[in-house]
Every structure is written in C-alpha cells, then in structure tokens.
Amino acid sequence: MRPRPERLERLPEQYFAALLARVAAAAREEGGAVIDLGRGNPDVAPTGAVIGRLVEAAGDLDQHGYAPFAGLPALKQAIAARYDALYGVTLDPEREVAVVPGTKSAIAELILCLAHEGDEVLVPDPGYPDYGSGIALAGARRMALPLDPAAGFAPDFSAVRPASPAAVFLNYPSNPCGVAAPEGAFADAVEFADRTGAVLIHDFAYGDLVFDGRMPRSVLATPGAAGVAVELFTMSKSYGMAGWRLGFVVGNAEVVARVEELQDHLRAGIFMPLQHAAITALRYAQEDVLARRDLYEARRDRVLAALATTRIERPRCEGSFYVWLRLPEGVTAQSVLVEHRVALAPGEGFGENGHGWARLSLAVPDERLATGLERLQRAFA
C-alpha cells in the first residue's frame, strides 16, 4: 500500500478523542469511579414531539428514498423564520440557507470552499480545537486570534500582524470560555473582514444558551455582516439533538452556494425523517429551548456557588454549557484526574492562551455534577 496522503498527515491530533481516551485510561485504574466533567455531550433528550415526528416520518415508506441534495425547502423556510423571529435577521431560504449534516463537518467544508493552499485562517485562542482540521485538509495556515480576558474574551485584532486571511472564526457564546459576545466584538469582526477580504465564520452552536437575562445575538444582525459573514447553527445544543447530525450554514449567498456545490459531490441529501423532525423542533419547540437554557443556568449557579468556597478566582460562564476556570497554582487537569478522579478538559488543548485553565461541562446529570463538585472543592481547597 502506498504511504498515507500528506493531507492526513497534516491533521492535528483529535483533541476530544484523546480526551476520551485519557478519561477511559484513568477509569481503568484503581481509585474509584471517574466523574467526567470534561465532555460536552448534551444529557437531555429532545422533546417528545420532536421524537414523535421522527418516528411518524420514518413510518412513511415514501420517506426512505434519497432526499433532495439541498435539503427540504420547508426546513430551510423553518430556520429562516426562526432567525427572523428570534434574532431579527432576514434570510432568503433558497439562497442564504444550506442544510448540512452537523456543523462539525461544515466547519471543515467551509475552509475547503474558501481557502487556497497556503492561505491564512484566523482561529480564536482559546477556541474550539476542531477548527484546525479543515485548515489542515485545505493546506492552509492556522493563525491564532487572541481572545483578551481583560476585555471579556473579545478578539484582539490588533494583535494580528498585517495579513489578508481567507477566513476568520468566531464563536459566541464561546467554547471553551463560556462568555457571550462582548459589546462591539461583532462590529469589530465585520469591519476587519470587510477591510481584509476575509470571510467571517461565526460558530453559533450555543447561541440560545445565554444566561442572566441576556438575549441571543446573531452576528448576522450586525450592520454589514451580510456581505462578509456566514453563521453555523446546529440542532445539537438548543434542541438536544446532538447525535442527529443536522445543522445549517446561513448568511452570505456566495458562501452558501459554495457549500451546497461541495455537498453535491460529497453526499446525496440527509435522511428525510430527520429533516421533518427538525422542522417540528424549529417551529414548535421554543419552550423546550428555554427550559434547556434554564437547566444549564441553574447548574452554572451551583458550580459558581460551590467553587466560591475554594481558592480559585470566580470562573467565567455567561452562556454555553461550559464553565471556564483558571486552575490554582500547582494544580493541573491531569492532577485533578489522578488525585481526585474528576475529568476536566485541559485548557491547553484549546490554544496557547488556554494554559493554566480548564473547561468544566454542565451537560451532565445533576447527581454526577454534585459528586464532581464535592471532589473539586477538595481539589481546590
């Protein structure tokens, strides 16, 4: 067999696969059960109406052929109606909405659609590790876009040397930093994209999960964004449909057209019953979204209250289902795992600026979270 293609060799280590392997290895060692607070896997299933619509549609034998490559028109209309009602953004369902099989794959596809070999792509630091995968496959170059803790983890475009990147990733509410978009961050990003010719890609995975009375904010509501930006919306976090693999790329019509063209060559549509269930969710399950948000906010409050008795500074969590905490001196995520049997996601896996931090997930059952917090209180005492 010939050697592996270079594009595979360029791929970085898959951070979350390595994290799961590390937790599994610790669980095999003696010392009691490991409480995994590192993985962001939604623990609350979709509402019964959504599951019921999936079952109903799957029982219709006419729904088992190939779906339209571009997705059901009614699904595109449903996400466009949601954007108008909740975020104040008007979308053309035919030209400005692409249906994708989960936004994780769309992250890579977007870079394949936007970047030439050797082009630069800006990635938040700290930020979601898998942004680097599409950059590697495209043969592009990853550049860090520092997030400034003193400014609420806003992107510091002044720290980026003069360049003309192909794309810029942003993500608010942030994974891992747990912050909502700081005031002015979207306007600064749109101005930077317009000035440099970059496409702004906003990962809106946790968009509805904002706390303390905040309202969800789409980057596409920012003046000028329609000309330079697309947004990734997923059914995973707002609706608990993480394993269903269904999402959207919305915004700039040229970028959306490129994504749909690439997908025409990669897949033959998405299982139609999944799309029918997503239509039901988008149209009728907003109360379930709000209940899910309230659940994560209540868990956030429990974490902040428990850790307030320890020696760590107040963690960050304005949204998402993650708490971003600075570890005490001499404590690492690995030492917490080994000595206290609690798995946190090490901050260094999210970028150079993540060193000394760790991410705690709220997407765990309440009793498991309670046990983990008791152990963390001892670890940080």
Short mmCIF file of C-alpha atoms in Angstrom, two decimals:
data_model
loop_
_atom_site.label_atom_id
_atom_site.label_comp_id
_atom_site.label_asym_id
_atom_site.label_seq_id
_atom_site.Cartn_x
_atom_site.Cartn_y
_atom_site.Cartn_z
CA MET A 1 0.00 0.00 0.00
CA ARG A 2 1.21 3.50 -0.76
CA PRO A 3 2.03 5.90 2.09
CA ARG A 4 -0.77 7.88 3.66
CA PRO A 5 -1.65 11.04 1.72
CA GLU A 6 0.01 14.16 3.06
CA ARG A 7 -3.36 15.75 3.85
CA LEU A 8 -3.96 13.08 6.50
CA GLU A 9 -0.51 13.61 7.96
CA ARG A 10 -1.29 17.32 8.30
CA LEU A 11 -4.30 16.67 10.55
CA PRO A 12 -3.74 17.64 14.18
CA GLU A 13 -4.42 15.21 17.00
CA GLN A 14 -8.16 14.95 17.54
CA TYR A 15 -8.41 16.65 20.91
CA PHE A 16 -11.69 15.14 22.06
CA ALA A 17 -10.77 11.60 21.02
CA ALA A 18 -7.57 11.98 23.05
CA LEU A 19 -9.54 13.40 25.98
CA LEU A 20 -11.94 10.45 25.98
CA ALA A 21 -9.02 8.02 25.80
CA ARG A 22 -7.35 9.73 28.76
CA VAL A 23 -10.52 9.51 30.84
CA ALA A 24 -11.03 5.85 29.87
CA ALA A 25 -7.46 5.04 30.87
CA ALA A 26 -7.95 6.70 34.26
CA ALA A 27 -11.22 4.82 34.78
CA ARG A 28 -9.37 1.50 34.36
CA GLU A 29 -7.03 2.36 37.22
CA GLU A 30 -7.86 1.75 40.85
CA GLY A 31 -9.18 4.60 42.92
CA GLY A 32 -12.91 4.76 42.44
CA ALA A 33 -15.21 5.90 39.67
CA VAL A 34 -14.16 8.82 37.49
CA ILE A 35 -16.61 11.72 37.22
CA ASP A 36 -16.33 13.07 33.68
CA LEU A 37 -16.98 16.81 33.64
CA GLY A 38 -14.87 17.35 30.55
CA ARG A 39 -17.04 16.29 27.66
CA GLY A 40 -19.79 18.49 26.19
CA ASN A 41 -22.38 15.82 25.40
CA PRO A 42 -25.97 17.07 25.97
CA ASP A 43 -27.63 14.87 28.58
CA VAL A 44 -31.26 15.94 27.97
CA ALA A 45 -33.08 14.32 25.04
CA PRO A 46 -35.21 16.26 22.54
CA THR A 47 -38.83 16.95 23.40
CA GLY A 48 -41.31 14.14 22.82
CA ALA A 49 -43.00 15.98 19.96
CA VAL A 50 -39.74 16.04 18.01
CA ILE A 51 -39.02 12.35 18.62
CA GLY A 52 -42.62 11.52 17.77
CA ARG A 53 -42.35 13.34 14.45
CA LEU A 54 -39.19 11.39 13.62
CA VAL A 55 -40.95 8.09 14.34
CA GLU A 56 -44.01 9.13 12.36
CA ALA A 57 -41.98 10.21 9.34
CA ALA A 58 -39.83 7.09 9.46
CA GLY A 59 -43.03 5.03 9.27
CA ASP A 60 -43.87 6.65 5.93
CA LEU A 61 -42.27 4.41 3.32
CA ASP A 62 -42.10 7.28 0.86
CA GLN A 63 -39.54 8.99 3.10
CA HIS A 64 -36.82 6.38 2.61
CA GLY A 65 -35.53 7.41 -0.79
CA TYR A 66 -32.78 9.92 -1.42
CA ALA A 67 -33.62 13.36 -0.09
CA PRO A 68 -33.21 16.50 -2.20
CA PHE A 69 -29.50 17.27 -2.25
CA ALA A 70 -30.04 20.80 -0.95
CA GLY A 71 -32.49 19.78 1.79
CA LEU A 72 -36.24 20.07 2.14
CA PRO A 73 -37.50 23.57 1.23
CA ALA A 74 -39.76 23.52 4.31
CA LEU A 75 -36.71 23.01 6.54
CA LYS A 76 -34.92 25.98 5.01
CA GLN A 77 -38.05 28.06 5.47
CA ALA A 78 -38.32 26.98 9.12
CA ILE A 79 -34.78 28.06 10.01
CA ALA A 80 -35.25 31.34 8.15
CA ALA A 81 -38.47 32.00 10.09
CA ARG A 82 -36.65 31.26 13.36
CA TYR A 83 -33.86 33.69 12.52
CA ASP A 84 -36.39 36.40 11.74
CA ALA A 85 -38.44 35.84 14.90
CA LEU A 86 -35.63 35.38 17.43
CA TYR A 87 -32.57 37.16 16.07
CA GLY A 88 -34.04 39.87 13.86
CA VAL A 89 -32.26 38.53 10.77
CA THR A 90 -33.96 38.19 7.38
CA LEU A 91 -32.71 35.25 5.29
CA ASP A 92 -33.64 34.12 1.79
CA PRO A 93 -34.32 30.40 2.33
CA GLU A 94 -33.28 29.47 -1.21
CA ARG A 95 -30.06 31.50 -1.46
CA GLU A 96 -28.87 32.07 2.10
CA VAL A 97 -29.51 28.74 3.86
CA ALA A 98 -27.55 25.50 3.39
CA VAL A 99 -28.60 22.33 5.21
CA VAL A 100 -25.60 20.36 6.49
CA PRO A 101 -25.15 17.02 8.32
CA GLY A 102 -23.94 18.64 11.51
CA THR A 103 -21.84 21.77 11.75
CA LYS A 104 -18.65 19.95 12.70
CA SER A 105 -18.29 18.70 9.12
CA ALA A 106 -19.40 22.11 7.82
CA ILE A 107 -16.51 23.75 9.68
CA ALA A 108 -14.08 21.77 7.55
CA GLU A 109 -16.14 22.15 4.36
CA LEU A 110 -16.22 25.92 4.70
CA ILE A 111 -12.44 26.17 4.69
CA LEU A 112 -12.25 23.88 1.67
CA CYS A 113 -14.65 26.30 -0.02
CA LEU A 114 -12.80 29.47 1.00
CA ALA A 115 -9.05 28.91 1.36
CA HIS A 116 -6.34 28.29 -1.21
CA GLU A 117 -3.26 26.30 -0.26
CA GLY A 118 -1.05 28.49 1.92
CA ASP A 119 -3.80 30.95 2.82
CA GLU A 120 -4.09 32.07 6.43
CA VAL A 121 -7.14 31.36 8.59
CA LEU A 122 -7.62 33.06 11.96
CA VAL A 123 -8.78 30.87 14.84
CA PRO A 124 -9.76 32.06 18.35
CA ASP A 125 -7.23 31.36 21.09
CA PRO A 126 -8.65 29.85 23.26
CA GLY A 127 -11.06 28.22 20.83
CA TYR A 128 -12.68 25.01 19.64
CA PRO A 129 -9.84 22.63 18.65
CA ASP A 130 -11.52 21.21 15.56
CA TYR A 131 -11.32 24.49 13.66
CA GLY A 132 -7.83 23.36 12.73
CA SER A 133 -8.93 20.21 10.92
CA GLY A 134 -10.37 21.85 7.80
CA ILE A 135 -7.42 24.23 7.71
CA ALA A 136 -5.04 21.26 7.62
CA LEU A 137 -7.03 19.45 4.93
CA ALA A 138 -7.02 22.58 2.75
CA GLY A 139 -3.27 23.03 3.17
CA ALA A 140 -3.93 26.47 4.63
CA ARG A 141 -2.12 28.03 7.59
CA ARG A 142 -3.65 28.41 11.04
CA MET A 143 -3.09 31.73 12.81
CA ALA A 144 -4.09 32.45 16.39
CA LEU A 145 -6.58 35.24 17.04
CA PRO A 146 -6.03 36.06 20.74
CA LEU A 147 -9.05 36.48 22.96
CA ASP A 148 -8.42 39.09 25.63
CA PRO A 149 -9.61 38.01 29.12
CA ALA A 150 -9.48 41.62 30.33
CA ALA A 151 -11.99 42.57 27.60
CA GLY A 152 -14.40 39.72 28.23
CA PHE A 153 -12.55 37.43 25.83
CA ALA A 154 -13.14 39.74 22.87
CA PRO A 155 -10.98 39.08 19.78
CA ASP A 156 -7.87 41.24 19.73
CA PHE A 157 -7.48 42.06 16.03
CA SER A 158 -4.68 44.50 16.85
CA ALA A 159 -2.52 41.50 17.82
CA VAL A 160 -2.79 40.02 14.32
CA ARG A 161 0.08 41.05 12.08
CA PRO A 162 -0.88 42.68 8.76
CA ALA A 163 -2.41 39.93 6.69
CA SER A 164 -5.22 39.10 4.32
CA PRO A 165 -6.67 35.89 5.77
CA ALA A 166 -9.12 33.79 3.82
CA ALA A 167 -11.40 33.36 6.84
CA VAL A 168 -11.85 34.28 10.48
CA PHE A 169 -13.58 32.00 13.00
CA LEU A 170 -15.50 33.43 15.94
CA ASN A 171 -17.66 31.59 18.48
CA TYR A 172 -20.07 33.24 20.92
CA PRO A 173 -21.22 32.06 23.37
CA SER A 174 -17.71 30.74 23.49
CA ASN A 175 -16.45 27.21 23.73
CA PRO A 176 -14.44 26.98 25.94
CA CYS A 177 -14.55 30.45 27.54
CA GLY A 178 -18.26 30.44 28.38
CA VAL A 179 -18.73 34.14 27.54
CA ALA A 180 -21.38 35.87 25.46
CA ALA A 181 -20.24 38.21 22.70
CA PRO A 182 -18.63 41.28 24.29
CA GLU A 183 -20.04 44.63 23.27
CA GLY A 184 -18.54 45.73 19.96
CA ALA A 185 -16.90 42.36 19.17
CA PHE A 186 -19.19 41.59 16.24
CA ALA A 187 -18.87 45.10 14.78
CA ASP A 188 -15.06 44.90 15.03
CA ALA A 189 -15.07 41.48 13.35
CA VAL A 190 -17.29 42.65 10.48
CA GLU A 191 -15.06 45.70 9.97
CA PHE A 192 -11.93 43.50 9.97
CA ALA A 193 -13.45 41.07 7.46
CA ASP A 194 -14.58 43.90 5.20
CA ARG A 195 -11.15 45.56 5.34
CA THR A 196 -9.10 42.39 4.72
CA GLY A 197 -11.40 40.48 2.36
CA ALA A 198 -11.77 37.60 4.82
CA VAL A 199 -15.00 35.67 5.29
CA LEU A 200 -16.22 35.81 8.88
CA ILE A 201 -17.46 32.41 10.10
CA HIS A 202 -19.46 32.64 13.31
CA ASP A 203 -19.97 29.35 15.13
CA PHE A 204 -23.39 29.90 16.77
CA ALA A 205 -23.64 26.42 18.31
CA TYR A 206 -24.57 27.72 21.78
CA GLY A 207 -26.43 30.81 20.57
CA ASP A 208 -29.63 30.22 22.56
CA LEU A 209 -27.86 29.25 25.79
CA VAL A 210 -27.23 32.68 27.31
CA PHE A 211 -27.78 33.45 30.99
CA ASP A 212 -28.64 36.26 33.40
CA GLY A 213 -31.37 37.70 31.20
CA ARG A 214 -29.22 38.09 28.10
CA MET A 215 -30.83 37.78 24.66
CA PRO A 216 -29.31 35.58 21.93
CA ARG A 217 -27.31 37.62 19.39
CA SER A 218 -26.59 36.54 15.83
CA VAL A 219 -23.60 38.09 14.10
CA LEU A 220 -25.81 38.48 11.02
CA ALA A 221 -27.78 41.19 12.82
CA THR A 222 -24.63 43.37 12.72
CA PRO A 223 -24.69 46.06 10.02
CA GLY A 224 -22.61 44.96 7.04
CA ALA A 225 -22.45 41.30 8.09
CA ALA A 226 -24.48 40.04 5.12
CA GLY A 227 -21.64 40.94 2.78
CA VAL A 228 -18.87 39.20 4.69
CA ALA A 229 -20.25 36.58 7.10
CA VAL A 230 -21.90 33.22 7.48
CA GLU A 231 -23.16 31.63 10.66
CA LEU A 232 -23.25 27.99 11.74
CA PHE A 233 -26.43 26.96 13.56
CA THR A 234 -26.82 23.43 14.89
CA MET A 235 -29.77 21.48 16.25
CA SER A 236 -27.45 19.81 18.76
CA LYS A 237 -27.28 22.26 21.64
CA SER A 238 -30.54 24.23 21.55
CA TYR A 239 -32.69 21.16 20.97
CA GLY A 240 -30.61 18.30 22.45
CA MET A 241 -30.31 16.66 19.02
CA ALA A 242 -26.53 16.11 19.21
CA GLY A 243 -26.48 12.62 17.71
CA TRP A 244 -28.86 13.52 14.90
CA ARG A 245 -26.20 15.40 12.90
CA LEU A 246 -28.18 18.25 11.41
CA GLY A 247 -27.36 21.94 11.11
CA PHE A 248 -27.18 24.96 8.83
CA VAL A 249 -24.80 27.40 7.20
CA VAL A 250 -26.68 30.68 6.79
CA GLY A 251 -25.75 34.14 5.56
CA ASN A 252 -23.67 35.27 2.60
CA ALA A 253 -25.25 33.81 -0.55
CA GLU A 254 -21.97 33.17 -2.39
CA VAL A 255 -20.51 31.18 0.50
CA VAL A 256 -23.76 29.24 0.95
CA ALA A 257 -23.72 28.37 -2.78
CA ARG A 258 -20.16 27.06 -2.49
CA VAL A 259 -21.09 24.85 0.45
CA GLU A 260 -24.06 23.40 -1.43
CA GLU A 261 -21.91 22.77 -4.50
CA LEU A 262 -19.31 20.89 -2.45
CA GLN A 263 -22.02 18.88 -0.71
CA ASP A 264 -23.48 17.83 -4.06
CA HIS A 265 -20.23 15.91 -4.58
CA LEU A 266 -19.95 14.50 -1.04
CA ARG A 267 -23.42 13.20 -0.13
CA ALA A 268 -26.88 12.53 -1.51
CA GLY A 269 -29.01 14.54 0.91
CA ILE A 270 -29.92 13.95 4.56
CA PHE A 271 -32.44 11.33 5.76
CA MET A 272 -35.81 12.99 5.28
CA PRO A 273 -37.41 11.93 8.61
CA LEU A 274 -34.59 13.78 10.41
CA GLN A 275 -35.45 16.90 8.45
CA HIS A 276 -39.16 16.59 9.22
CA ALA A 277 -38.37 16.25 12.93
CA ALA A 278 -36.13 19.31 12.76
CA ILE A 279 -38.97 21.30 11.18
CA THR A 280 -41.15 20.39 14.16
CA ALA A 281 -38.42 21.48 16.55
CA LEU A 282 -37.80 24.79 14.83
CA ARG A 283 -41.49 25.64 14.61
CA TYR A 284 -42.91 24.35 17.86
CA ALA A 285 -40.20 23.58 20.46
CA GLN A 286 -39.07 27.04 21.59
CA GLU A 287 -40.37 26.44 25.12
CA ASP A 288 -38.14 23.38 25.26
CA VAL A 289 -35.17 25.55 24.25
CA LEU A 290 -35.90 27.96 27.08
CA ALA A 291 -36.28 25.11 29.58
CA ARG A 292 -32.94 23.69 28.47
CA ARG A 293 -31.32 27.10 28.89
CA ASP A 294 -32.77 27.44 32.39
CA LEU A 295 -31.49 23.99 33.34
CA TYR A 296 -27.93 24.84 32.30
CA GLU A 297 -28.13 28.21 34.04
CA ALA A 298 -29.23 26.52 37.29
CA ARG A 299 -26.32 24.12 37.02
CA ARG A 300 -23.99 27.05 36.34
CA ASP A 301 -25.21 28.70 39.53
CA ARG A 302 -24.49 25.52 41.51
CA VAL A 303 -20.95 25.40 40.13
CA LEU A 304 -20.25 29.04 40.95
CA ALA A 305 -21.63 28.64 44.47
CA ALA A 306 -19.57 25.50 45.14
CA LEU A 307 -16.33 26.93 43.78
CA ALA A 308 -16.80 30.23 45.61
CA THR A 309 -15.66 28.40 48.76
CA THR A 310 -12.32 27.46 47.16
CA ARG A 311 -9.14 29.37 46.32
CA ILE A 312 -9.80 29.79 42.60
CA GLU A 313 -10.91 33.11 41.13
CA ARG A 314 -14.53 33.41 40.00
CA PRO A 315 -14.97 31.23 36.88
CA ARG A 316 -16.45 32.55 33.64
CA CYS A 317 -19.86 31.42 32.39
CA GLU A 318 -22.28 33.83 30.72
CA GLY A 319 -23.55 31.25 28.25
CA SER A 320 -22.95 27.88 26.56
CA PHE A 321 -22.86 24.83 28.82
CA TYR A 322 -19.25 25.27 29.88
CA VAL A 323 -17.55 26.93 32.84
CA TRP A 324 -14.05 28.24 32.12
CA LEU A 325 -11.90 28.28 35.23
CA ARG A 326 -8.33 29.27 35.97
CA LEU A 327 -6.63 26.49 37.91
CA PRO A 328 -4.81 27.27 41.16
CA GLU A 329 -1.04 27.33 41.04
CA GLY A 330 0.38 23.82 41.13
CA VAL A 331 -2.90 22.20 40.02
CA THR A 332 -3.43 20.75 36.54
CA ALA A 333 -6.30 18.96 34.88
CA GLN A 334 -4.19 15.81 34.98
CA SER A 335 -3.54 16.09 38.73
CA VAL A 336 -7.27 16.62 39.35
CA LEU A 337 -8.00 13.49 37.34
CA VAL A 338 -5.36 11.35 39.05
CA GLU A 339 -5.77 12.58 42.62
CA HIS A 340 -9.48 13.39 42.76
CA ARG A 341 -10.97 11.25 39.96
CA VAL A 342 -12.63 14.18 38.17
CA ALA A 343 -12.03 14.75 34.46
CA LEU A 344 -11.86 18.35 33.22
CA ALA A 345 -10.92 19.41 29.69
CA PRO A 346 -7.35 20.79 29.85
CA GLY A 347 -7.21 24.38 28.70
CA GLU A 348 -4.02 23.97 26.68
CA GLY A 349 -5.94 21.85 24.19
CA PHE A 350 -7.89 24.99 23.20
CA GLY A 351 -4.81 27.02 22.29
CA GLU A 352 -1.70 28.58 23.74
CA ASN A 353 -3.76 31.03 25.79
CA GLY A 354 -5.59 28.13 27.43
CA HIS A 355 -2.58 27.11 29.52
CA GLY A 356 -3.45 27.24 33.21
CA TRP A 357 -7.19 26.95 32.53
CA ALA A 358 -9.69 24.09 32.36
CA ARG A 359 -13.19 23.63 30.96
CA LEU A 360 -15.98 22.14 33.06
CA SER A 361 -19.10 20.85 31.33
CA LEU A 362 -22.63 21.46 32.59
CA ALA A 363 -24.02 18.82 30.22
CA VAL A 364 -24.04 16.11 32.87
CA PRO A 365 -26.82 14.77 35.13
CA ASP A 366 -27.33 16.73 38.33
CA GLU A 367 -26.23 13.94 40.67
CA ARG A 368 -22.97 13.44 38.77
CA LEU A 369 -22.32 17.16 38.80
CA ALA A 370 -22.90 17.27 42.56
CA THR A 371 -20.38 14.49 43.18
CA GLY A 372 -17.86 16.14 40.90
CA LEU A 373 -18.24 19.47 42.68
CA GLU A 374 -17.64 17.88 46.07
CA ARG A 375 -14.37 16.46 44.78
CA LEU A 376 -13.37 19.74 43.12
CA GLN A 377 -13.94 21.58 46.39
CA ARG A 378 -11.35 19.30 47.95
CA ALA A 379 -9.01 19.65 44.96
CA PHE A 380 -9.14 23.45 45.07
CA ALA A 381 -9.39 23.89 48.84
#
